[in-house]
Tab-separated table of C-alpha atoms in Angstrom:
chain	number	residue	atom	x	y	z
A	286	UNK	CA	-40.494	-20.414	-6.898
A	287	UNK	CA	-37.235	-21.889	-8.208
A	288	UNK	CA	-35.976	-18.431	-9.225
A	289	UNK	CA	-36.708	-17.126	-5.724
A	290	UNK	CA	-34.749	-20.003	-4.132
A	291	UNK	CA	-31.735	-19.363	-6.384
A	292	UNK	CA	-31.769	-15.613	-5.812
A	293	UNK	CA	-32.026	-16.162	-2.035
A	294	UNK	CA	-29.081	-18.577	-2.187
A	295	UNK	CA	-27.044	-16.050	-4.192
A	296	UNK	CA	-27.833	-13.339	-1.641
A	297	UNK	CA	-26.763	-15.529	1.285
A	298	UNK	CA	-23.574	-16.538	-0.544
A	299	UNK	CA	-22.742	-12.876	-1.189
A	300	UNK	CA	-23.438	-11.933	2.421
A	301	UNK	CA	-21.368	-14.861	3.726
A	302	UNK	CA	-18.400	-13.881	1.533
A	303	UNK	CA	-18.640	-10.268	2.678
A	304	UNK	CA	-18.776	-11.368	6.306
A	305	UNK	CA	-15.670	-13.534	5.828
A	306	UNK	CA	-13.653	-10.671	4.318
A	307	UNK	CA	-11.063	-9.701	6.865
A	308	UNK	CA	-10.626	-6.079	7.857
A	309	UNK	CA	-7.118	-4.953	6.862
A	310	UNK	CA	-4.372	-4.457	9.433
A	311	UNK	CA	-1.156	-2.521	8.783
A	312	UNK	CA	2.014	-3.765	10.504
A	313	UNK	CA	4.692	-1.701	8.737
A	314	UNK	CA	5.284	0.750	5.868
A	315	UNK	CA	8.804	1.231	4.576
A	316	UNK	CA	10.968	1.911	1.554
A	317	UNK	CA	12.736	-1.411	0.895
A	318	UNK	CA	16.412	-1.089	1.807
A	319	UNK	CA	15.957	2.106	3.829
A	320	UNK	CA	17.408	1.898	7.331
A	321	UNK	CA	14.745	4.294	8.675
A	322	UNK	CA	11.443	2.439	8.314
A	323	UNK	CA	9.287	5.372	9.380
A	324	UNK	CA	10.336	7.843	6.645
A	325	UNK	CA	8.999	7.889	3.071
A	326	UNK	CA	9.212	10.425	0.253
A	327	UNK	CA	6.902	11.642	-2.521
A	328	UNK	CA	6.801	9.144	-5.394
A	329	UNK	CA	8.662	6.443	-3.443
A	330	UNK	CA	7.810	2.779	-3.816
A	331	UNK	CA	6.954	1.379	-0.391
A	332	UNK	CA	6.400	-2.125	0.927
A	333	UNK	CA	3.455	-2.489	3.306
A	334	UNK	CA	3.066	-5.565	5.505
A	335	UNK	CA	-0.063	-6.545	7.339
A	336	UNK	CA	-3.055	-8.864	7.196
A	337	UNK	CA	-6.196	-8.832	5.069
A	338	UNK	CA	-4.609	-6.436	2.574
A	339	UNK	CA	-6.380	-7.828	-0.493
A	340	UNK	CA	-5.509	-10.403	-3.100
A	341	UNK	CA	-5.120	-8.284	-6.228
A	342	UNK	CA	-4.349	-4.641	-7.080
A	343	UNK	CA	-7.931	-4.154	-8.272
A	344	UNK	CA	-9.341	-5.313	-4.901
A	345	UNK	CA	-7.551	-2.676	-2.830
A	346	UNK	CA	-7.336	1.101	-2.927
A	347	UNK	CA	-4.779	3.217	-1.112
A	348	UNK	CA	-4.604	6.915	-0.423
A	349	UNK	CA	-1.696	8.823	1.064
A	350	UNK	CA	-2.075	12.415	2.163
A	351	UNK	CA	-5.512	12.476	0.522
A	352	UNK	CA	-4.246	11.465	-2.955
A	353	UNK	CA	-4.552	8.044	-4.582
A	354	UNK	CA	-1.487	5.809	-4.549
A	355	UNK	CA	-0.700	3.248	-7.268
A	356	UNK	CA	-0.883	-0.404	-6.196
A	357	UNK	CA	1.898	-2.299	-7.963
A	358	UNK	CA	1.391	-5.723	-6.375
A	359	UNK	CA	-1.032	-7.047	-3.777
A	360	UNK	CA	-1.187	-10.078	-1.547
A	361	UNK	CA	-3.033	-10.826	1.650
A	362	UNK	CA	0.040	-10.072	3.796
A	363	UNK	CA	1.944	-7.502	1.696
A	364	UNK	CA	1.472	-4.659	-0.779
A	365	UNK	CA	3.918	-2.806	-3.022
A	366	UNK	CA	2.703	0.731	-3.645
A	367	UNK	CA	3.996	3.879	-5.335
A	368	UNK	CA	3.140	6.907	-3.249
A	369	UNK	CA	1.765	10.031	-4.946
A	370	UNK	CA	4.344	12.645	-5.936
A	371	UNK	CA	2.051	15.299	-4.463
A	372	UNK	CA	2.725	14.276	-0.841
A	373	UNK	CA	3.663	17.350	1.214
A	374	UNK	CA	7.190	17.023	2.595
A	375	UNK	CA	8.387	17.681	6.139
A	376	UNK	CA	5.053	16.578	7.578
A	377	UNK	CA	3.189	13.431	8.545
A	378	UNK	CA	0.758	11.910	6.054
A	379	UNK	CA	-2.092	9.488	6.655
A	380	UNK	CA	-1.946	6.311	4.585
A	381	UNK	CA	-5.320	4.544	4.271
A	382	UNK	CA	-5.899	1.077	2.817
A	383	UNK	CA	-9.438	0.137	1.778
A	384	UNK	CA	-10.494	-3.426	0.911
A	385	UNK	CA	-13.870	-5.183	0.713
A	386	UNK	CA	-13.341	-6.097	4.388
A	387	UNK	CA	-12.968	-2.508	5.595
A	388	UNK	CA	-10.187	0.035	5.941
A	389	UNK	CA	-7.120	0.725	8.068
A	390	UNK	CA	-4.937	3.806	8.473
A	391	UNK	CA	-1.471	4.652	9.713
A	392	UNK	CA	0.702	7.749	9.733
A	393	UNK	CA	4.066	8.031	7.951
A	394	UNK	CA	6.631	10.823	8.061
A	395	UNK	CA	7.311	12.389	4.637
A	396	UNK	CA	10.821	13.677	3.888
A	397	UNK	CA	12.397	15.155	0.760
A	398	UNK	CA	14.181	11.877	0.118
A	399	UNK	CA	14.166	8.325	1.413
A	400	UNK	CA	17.294	6.856	-0.180
A	401	UNK	CA	17.719	3.112	-0.041
A	402	UNK	CA	20.218	0.501	-1.094
A	403	UNK	CA	18.104	-1.965	-2.997
A	404	UNK	CA	20.503	-3.924	-5.133
A	405	UNK	CA	23.807	-4.200	-6.884
A	406	UNK	CA	24.418	-2.686	-10.318
A	407	UNK	CA	24.845	-5.352	-12.992
A	408	UNK	CA	28.455	-6.415	-13.429
A	409	UNK	CA	29.780	-4.608	-10.349
A	410	UNK	CA	29.898	-4.864	-6.588
A	411	UNK	CA	28.654	-1.290	-6.080
A	412	UNK	CA	25.160	-0.896	-4.636
A	413	UNK	CA	22.966	1.678	-6.324
A	414	UNK	CA	20.609	4.092	-4.606
A	415	UNK	CA	16.926	4.293	-5.495
A	416	UNK	CA	13.964	6.430	-4.453
A	417	UNK	CA	15.833	9.717	-4.501
A	418	UNK	CA	14.054	13.039	-4.974
A	419	UNK	CA	16.177	16.151	-5.472
A	420	UNK	CA	15.422	18.729	-2.763
A	421	UNK	CA	15.843	21.642	-5.160
A	422	UNK	CA	12.780	20.725	-7.277
């Protein structure tokens, strides 16, 4: 009898936690420092803002163009993700975020490069460019 009460309580606790998990929402996807927030490139690191995005990299999975993306950092309102290098260029790609609360998708435009000014080189006042992919490869 006691075992049945505890297992019923554990089941209700699990169901209540699952019900409280918020479905993810995507507000924006962009390469930090890029002036065109709608363009990404294969292998680029992107910053995703939203709600219900997960609390740790192991609690969220992301695919872009059908391939898995690498979650670098995760928080409920933001994710940092490296896109797969296999993204087809010159076409839109669907980016899907899956969490215990559900999933959300958005479309991003994939270009050969998505250069961005993301900092200043140590010891100088010259910004350096990141997230560059040579078009000839």
